[in-house]
mmCIF file of C-alpha atoms in Angstrom:
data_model
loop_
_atom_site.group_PDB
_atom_site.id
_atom_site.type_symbol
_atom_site.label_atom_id
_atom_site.label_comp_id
_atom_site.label_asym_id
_atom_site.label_seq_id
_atom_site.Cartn_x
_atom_site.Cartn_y
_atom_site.Cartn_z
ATOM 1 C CA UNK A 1 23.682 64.114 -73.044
ATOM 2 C CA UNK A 2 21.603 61.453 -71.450
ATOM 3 C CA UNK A 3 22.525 60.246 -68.003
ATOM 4 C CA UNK A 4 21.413 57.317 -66.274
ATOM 5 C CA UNK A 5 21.437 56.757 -62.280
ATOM 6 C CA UNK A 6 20.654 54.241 -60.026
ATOM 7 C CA UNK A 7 20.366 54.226 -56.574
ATOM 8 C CA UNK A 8 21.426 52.776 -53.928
ATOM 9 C CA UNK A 9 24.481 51.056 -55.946
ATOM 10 C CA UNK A 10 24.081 48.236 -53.099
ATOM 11 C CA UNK A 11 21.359 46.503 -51.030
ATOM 12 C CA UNK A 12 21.002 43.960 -48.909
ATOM 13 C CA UNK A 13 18.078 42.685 -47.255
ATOM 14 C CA UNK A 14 16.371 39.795 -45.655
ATOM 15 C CA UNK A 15 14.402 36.847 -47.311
ATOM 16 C CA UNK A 16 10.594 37.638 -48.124
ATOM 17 C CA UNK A 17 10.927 41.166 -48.191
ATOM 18 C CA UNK A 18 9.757 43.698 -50.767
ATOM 19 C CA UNK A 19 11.987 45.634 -52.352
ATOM 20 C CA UNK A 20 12.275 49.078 -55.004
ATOM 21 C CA UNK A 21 15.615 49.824 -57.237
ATOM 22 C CA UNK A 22 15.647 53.130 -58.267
ATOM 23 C CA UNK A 23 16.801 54.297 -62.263
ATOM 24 C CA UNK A 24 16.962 58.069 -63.410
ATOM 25 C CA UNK A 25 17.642 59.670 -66.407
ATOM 26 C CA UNK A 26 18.035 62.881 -67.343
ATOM 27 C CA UNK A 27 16.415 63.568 -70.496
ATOM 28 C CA UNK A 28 12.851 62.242 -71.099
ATOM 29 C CA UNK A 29 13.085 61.870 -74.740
ATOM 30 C CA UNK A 30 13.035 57.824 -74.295
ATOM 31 C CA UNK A 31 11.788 55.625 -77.204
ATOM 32 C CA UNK A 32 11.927 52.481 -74.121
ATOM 33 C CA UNK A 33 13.388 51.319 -71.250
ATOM 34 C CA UNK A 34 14.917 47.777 -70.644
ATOM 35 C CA UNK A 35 15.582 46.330 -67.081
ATOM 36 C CA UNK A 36 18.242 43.178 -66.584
ATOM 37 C CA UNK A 37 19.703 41.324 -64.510
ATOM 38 C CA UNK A 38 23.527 39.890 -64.451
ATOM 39 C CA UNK A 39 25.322 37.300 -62.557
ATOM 40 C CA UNK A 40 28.369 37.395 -61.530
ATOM 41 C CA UNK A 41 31.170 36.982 -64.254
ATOM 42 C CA UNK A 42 27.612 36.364 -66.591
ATOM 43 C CA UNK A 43 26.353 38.459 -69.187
ATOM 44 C CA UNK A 44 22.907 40.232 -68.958
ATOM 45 C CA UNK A 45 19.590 38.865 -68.864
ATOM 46 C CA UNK A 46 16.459 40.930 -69.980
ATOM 47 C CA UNK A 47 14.012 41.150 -67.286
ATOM 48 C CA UNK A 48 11.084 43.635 -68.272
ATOM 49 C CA UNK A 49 11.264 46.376 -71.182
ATOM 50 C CA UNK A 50 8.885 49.486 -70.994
ATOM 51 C CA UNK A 51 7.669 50.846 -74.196
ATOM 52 C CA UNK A 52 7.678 54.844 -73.694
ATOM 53 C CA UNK A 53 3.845 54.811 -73.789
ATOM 54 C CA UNK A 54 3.254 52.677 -71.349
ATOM 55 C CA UNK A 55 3.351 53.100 -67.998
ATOM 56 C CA UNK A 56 4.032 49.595 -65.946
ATOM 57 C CA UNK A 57 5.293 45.780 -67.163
ATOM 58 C CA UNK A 58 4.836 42.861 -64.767
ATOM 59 C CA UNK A 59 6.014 39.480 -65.284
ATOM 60 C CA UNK A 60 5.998 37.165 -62.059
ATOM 61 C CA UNK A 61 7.268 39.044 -59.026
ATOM 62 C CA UNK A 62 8.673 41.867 -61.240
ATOM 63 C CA UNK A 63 6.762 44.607 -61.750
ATOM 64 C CA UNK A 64 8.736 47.945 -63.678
ATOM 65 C CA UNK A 65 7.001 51.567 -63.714
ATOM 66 C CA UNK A 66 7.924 54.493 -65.911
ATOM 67 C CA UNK A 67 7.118 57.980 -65.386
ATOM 68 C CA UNK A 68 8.894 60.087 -68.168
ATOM 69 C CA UNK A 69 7.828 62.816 -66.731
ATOM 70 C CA UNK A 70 10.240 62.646 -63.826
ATOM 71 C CA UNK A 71 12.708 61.054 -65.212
ATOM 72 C CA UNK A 72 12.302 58.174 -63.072
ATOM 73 C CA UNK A 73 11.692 54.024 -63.521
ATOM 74 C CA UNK A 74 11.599 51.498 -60.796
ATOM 75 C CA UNK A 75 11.537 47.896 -60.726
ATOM 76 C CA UNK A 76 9.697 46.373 -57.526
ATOM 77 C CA UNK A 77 10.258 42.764 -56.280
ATOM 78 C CA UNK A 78 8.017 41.348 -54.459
ATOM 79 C CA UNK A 79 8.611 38.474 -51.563
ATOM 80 C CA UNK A 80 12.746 38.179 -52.239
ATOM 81 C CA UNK A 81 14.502 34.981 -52.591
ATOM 82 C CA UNK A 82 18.111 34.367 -52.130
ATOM 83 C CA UNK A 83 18.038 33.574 -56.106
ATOM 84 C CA UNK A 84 17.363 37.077 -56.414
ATOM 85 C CA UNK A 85 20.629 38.388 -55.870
ATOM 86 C CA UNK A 86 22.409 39.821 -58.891
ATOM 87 C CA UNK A 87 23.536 43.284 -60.074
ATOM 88 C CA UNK A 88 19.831 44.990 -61.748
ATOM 89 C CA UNK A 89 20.777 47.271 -64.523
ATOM 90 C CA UNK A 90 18.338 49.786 -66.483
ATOM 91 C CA UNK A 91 19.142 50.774 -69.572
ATOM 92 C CA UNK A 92 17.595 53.761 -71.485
ATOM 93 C CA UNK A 93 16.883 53.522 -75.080
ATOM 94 C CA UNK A 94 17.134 57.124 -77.199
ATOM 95 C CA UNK A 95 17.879 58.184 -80.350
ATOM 96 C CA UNK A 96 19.416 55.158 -81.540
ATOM 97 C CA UNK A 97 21.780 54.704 -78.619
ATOM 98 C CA UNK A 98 21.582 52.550 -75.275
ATOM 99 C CA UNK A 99 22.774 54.232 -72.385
ATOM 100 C CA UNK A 100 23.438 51.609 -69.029
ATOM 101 C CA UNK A 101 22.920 52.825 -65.288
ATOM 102 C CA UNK A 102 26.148 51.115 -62.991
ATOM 103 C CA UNK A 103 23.828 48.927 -61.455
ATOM 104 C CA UNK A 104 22.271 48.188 -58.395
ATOM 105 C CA UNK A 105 24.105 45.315 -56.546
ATOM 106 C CA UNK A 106 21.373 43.327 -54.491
ATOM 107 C CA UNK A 107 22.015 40.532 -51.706
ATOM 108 C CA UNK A 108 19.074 38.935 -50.369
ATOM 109 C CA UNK A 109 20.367 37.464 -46.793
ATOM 110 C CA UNK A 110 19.111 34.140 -46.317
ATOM 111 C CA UNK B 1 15.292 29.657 -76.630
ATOM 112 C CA UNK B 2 17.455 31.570 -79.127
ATOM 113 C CA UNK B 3 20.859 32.737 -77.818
ATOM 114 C CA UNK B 4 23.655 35.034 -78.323
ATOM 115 C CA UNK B 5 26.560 32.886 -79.152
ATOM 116 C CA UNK B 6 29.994 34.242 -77.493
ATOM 117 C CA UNK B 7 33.420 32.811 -77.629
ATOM 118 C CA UNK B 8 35.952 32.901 -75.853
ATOM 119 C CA UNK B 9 34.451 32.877 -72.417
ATOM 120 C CA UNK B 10 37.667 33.505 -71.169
ATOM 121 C CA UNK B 11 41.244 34.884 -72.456
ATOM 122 C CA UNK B 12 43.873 35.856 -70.314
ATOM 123 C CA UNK B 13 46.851 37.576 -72.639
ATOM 124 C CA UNK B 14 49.899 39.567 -72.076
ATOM 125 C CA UNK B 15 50.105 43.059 -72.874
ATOM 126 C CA UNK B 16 51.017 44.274 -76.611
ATOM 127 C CA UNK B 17 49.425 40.279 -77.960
ATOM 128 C CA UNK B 18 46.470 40.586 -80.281
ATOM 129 C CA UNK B 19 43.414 39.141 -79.128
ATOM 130 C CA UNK B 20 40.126 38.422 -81.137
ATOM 131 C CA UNK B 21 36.028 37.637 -79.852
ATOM 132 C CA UNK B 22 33.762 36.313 -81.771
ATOM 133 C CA UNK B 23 29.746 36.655 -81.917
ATOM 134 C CA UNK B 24 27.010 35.314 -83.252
ATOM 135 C CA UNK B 25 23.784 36.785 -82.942
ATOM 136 C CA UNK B 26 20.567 35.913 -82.831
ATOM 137 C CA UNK B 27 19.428 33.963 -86.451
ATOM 138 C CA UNK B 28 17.378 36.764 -88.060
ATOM 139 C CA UNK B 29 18.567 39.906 -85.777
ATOM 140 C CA UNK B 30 19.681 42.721 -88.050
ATOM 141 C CA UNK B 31 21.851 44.434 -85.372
ATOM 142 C CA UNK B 32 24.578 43.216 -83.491
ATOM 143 C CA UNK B 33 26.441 45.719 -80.631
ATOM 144 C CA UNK B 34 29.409 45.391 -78.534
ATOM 145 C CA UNK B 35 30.109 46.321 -75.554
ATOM 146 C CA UNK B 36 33.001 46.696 -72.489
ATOM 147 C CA UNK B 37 31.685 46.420 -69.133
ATOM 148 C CA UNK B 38 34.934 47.061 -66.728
ATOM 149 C CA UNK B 39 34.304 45.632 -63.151
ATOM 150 C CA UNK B 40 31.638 47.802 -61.082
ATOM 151 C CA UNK B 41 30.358 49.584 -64.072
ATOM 152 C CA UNK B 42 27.486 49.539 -66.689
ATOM 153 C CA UNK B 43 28.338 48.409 -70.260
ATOM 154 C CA UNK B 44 29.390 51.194 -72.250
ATOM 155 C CA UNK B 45 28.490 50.681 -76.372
ATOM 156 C CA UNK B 46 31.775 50.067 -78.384
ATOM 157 C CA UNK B 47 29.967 49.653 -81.862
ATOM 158 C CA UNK B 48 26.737 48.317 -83.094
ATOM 159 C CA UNK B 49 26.186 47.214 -86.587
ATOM 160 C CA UNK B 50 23.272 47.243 -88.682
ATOM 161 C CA UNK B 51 23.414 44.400 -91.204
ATOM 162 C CA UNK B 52 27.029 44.624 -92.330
ATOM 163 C CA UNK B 53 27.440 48.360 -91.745
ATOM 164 C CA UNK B 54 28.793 49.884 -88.870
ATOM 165 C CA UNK B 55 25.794 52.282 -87.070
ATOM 166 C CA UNK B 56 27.940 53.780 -84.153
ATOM 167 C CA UNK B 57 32.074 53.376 -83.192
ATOM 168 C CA UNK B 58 32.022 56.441 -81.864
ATOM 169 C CA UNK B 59 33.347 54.917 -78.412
ATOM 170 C CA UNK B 60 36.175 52.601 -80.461
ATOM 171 C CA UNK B 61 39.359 53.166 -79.718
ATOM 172 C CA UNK B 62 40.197 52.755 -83.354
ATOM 173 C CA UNK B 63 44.013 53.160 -83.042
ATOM 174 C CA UNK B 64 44.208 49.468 -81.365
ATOM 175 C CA UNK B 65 40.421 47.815 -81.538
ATOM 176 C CA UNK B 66 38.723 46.821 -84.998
ATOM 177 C CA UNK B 67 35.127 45.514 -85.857
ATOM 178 C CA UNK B 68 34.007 43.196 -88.836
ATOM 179 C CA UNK B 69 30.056 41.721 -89.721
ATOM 180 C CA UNK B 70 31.441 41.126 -93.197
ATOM 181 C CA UNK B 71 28.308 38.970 -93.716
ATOM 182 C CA UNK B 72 26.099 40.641 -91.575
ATOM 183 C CA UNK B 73 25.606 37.584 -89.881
ATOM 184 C CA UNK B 74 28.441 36.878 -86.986
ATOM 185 C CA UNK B 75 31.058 39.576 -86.020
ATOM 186 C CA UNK B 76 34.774 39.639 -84.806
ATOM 187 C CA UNK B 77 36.466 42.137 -82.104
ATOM 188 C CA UNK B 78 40.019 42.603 -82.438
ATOM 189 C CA UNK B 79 42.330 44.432 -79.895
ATOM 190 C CA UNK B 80 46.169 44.818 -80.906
ATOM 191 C CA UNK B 81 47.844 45.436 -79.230
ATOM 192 C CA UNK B 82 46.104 44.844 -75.735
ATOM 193 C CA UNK B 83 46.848 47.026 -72.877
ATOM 194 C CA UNK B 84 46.341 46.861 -69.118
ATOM 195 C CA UNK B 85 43.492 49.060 -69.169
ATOM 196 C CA UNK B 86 41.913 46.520 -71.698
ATOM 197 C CA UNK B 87 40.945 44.099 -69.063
ATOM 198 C CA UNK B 88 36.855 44.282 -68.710
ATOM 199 C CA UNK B 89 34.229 41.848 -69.866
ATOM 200 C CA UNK B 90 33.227 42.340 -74.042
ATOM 201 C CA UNK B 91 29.501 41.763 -74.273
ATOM 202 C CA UNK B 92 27.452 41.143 -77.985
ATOM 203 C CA UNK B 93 24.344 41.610 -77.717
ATOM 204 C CA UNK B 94 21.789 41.469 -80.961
ATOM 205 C CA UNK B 95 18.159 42.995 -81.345
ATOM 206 C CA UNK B 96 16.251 42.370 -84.710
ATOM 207 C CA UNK B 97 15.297 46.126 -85.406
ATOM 208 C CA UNK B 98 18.003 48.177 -84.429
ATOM 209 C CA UNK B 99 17.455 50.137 -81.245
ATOM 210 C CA UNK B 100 13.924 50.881 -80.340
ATOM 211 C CA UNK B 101 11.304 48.781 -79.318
ATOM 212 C CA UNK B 102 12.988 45.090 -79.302
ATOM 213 C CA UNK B 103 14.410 43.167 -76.608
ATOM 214 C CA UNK B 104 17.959 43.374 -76.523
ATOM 215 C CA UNK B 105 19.810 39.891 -76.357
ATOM 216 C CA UNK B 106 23.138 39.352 -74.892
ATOM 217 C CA UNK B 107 25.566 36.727 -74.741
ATOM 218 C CA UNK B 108 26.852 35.118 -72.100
ATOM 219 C CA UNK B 109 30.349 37.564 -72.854
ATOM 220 C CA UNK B 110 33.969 37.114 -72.984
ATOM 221 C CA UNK B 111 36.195 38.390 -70.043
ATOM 222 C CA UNK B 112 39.379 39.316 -71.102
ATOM 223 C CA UNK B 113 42.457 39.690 -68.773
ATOM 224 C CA UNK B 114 45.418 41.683 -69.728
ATOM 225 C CA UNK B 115 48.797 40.868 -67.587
#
């Protein structure tokens, strides 16, 4: 059964810094992978999705890896704005199912 | 930009009421999914349709929630009679291939208190 993890479940860090969330899964039989972002109280906002044959997506200061090897995807933000604080969610896509990490809860201190 | 229509954004019911969503999905996106995402967690799948046929309720709890796409357009979630342990936010979301290499959309979601 596919499991998805991501670590730490909170952050918090200060303006302009760089920054990795973390997203496991257990089973590397992945068609994709889908990053978001939610608001409080919001619903979820696609960020970057990684088709299983590639490697990296960028768009702005997002840039998502996957290695399916390991198991592993990260999503790295670069220079962090206050605006950037939301729950990140990954979100594994496998035989026809979607399976969510918890989240990572991020606060970017002003 | 296309969206993921939702409604209610809000309902606040007592226990044993009935209480409905609604969704509209993307114009053009073949499959539509639900999902309950309870405070601190990830969303966890309730049932995705493909067209008008359900794909997946595995997750359903079929003895008080129901699903409908009669169309295969928009879709209805129905809880009767709502518990407690109901309370959570009910996301659609809509892709236009079924899972697999399309963006998934979601709505903006409805969050549903049960007193």
């Amino acid at each position: 059964k596919q499991e998805v993890t991501q670590i730490p479940a909170a952050l918090s860090v200060p303006e302009g810094e760089n920054l990795v969330l973390n997203c496991s899964f257990t089973d590397s039989a992945i068609y994709n992978l889908q990053w978001f972002r939610q608001d409080p109280g919001k619903g979820l906002t696609s960020l970057l999705l990684i088709q299983s044959s590639q490697r990296e997506q960028t768009s702005g200061r997002l840039n998502a890896s996957l290695d399916k090897s390991s198991g592993r995807s990260t999503l790295y933000i670069a220079a962090s704005q206050p605006g950037d604080s939301a729950t990140y969610l990954c979100a594994v896509i496998a035989d026809d199912k979607i399976i969510f990490g918890k989240g990572t809860r991020l606060h970017i201190l002003p | 930009e296309a969206e993921v229509a939702q409604s209610p954004r809000y309902k606040i019911t007592e226990k044993s009421q009935a209480v409905a969503f609604w969704c509209d999905p993307i114009s053009g996106h073949a499959t539509l999914y639900w999902y309950r995402q309870i405070l601190g967690q990830g969303p966890e799948l309730l049932v995705q349709f493909q067209d008008e046929s359900v794909v997946d309720d595995s997750q359903l709890p079929k003895d008080r929630f129901s699903a409908e796409r009669l169309k295969g357009v928009d879709s209805t979630l129905k809880i009767q009679p709502a518990e407690l342990g109901d309370s959570a936010m009910y996301l659609c979301a809509s892709s236009s291939q079924g899972t697999g290499a399309n963006v998934l959309t979601f709505g903006a979601g409805s969050r549903l208190t049960v007193l």
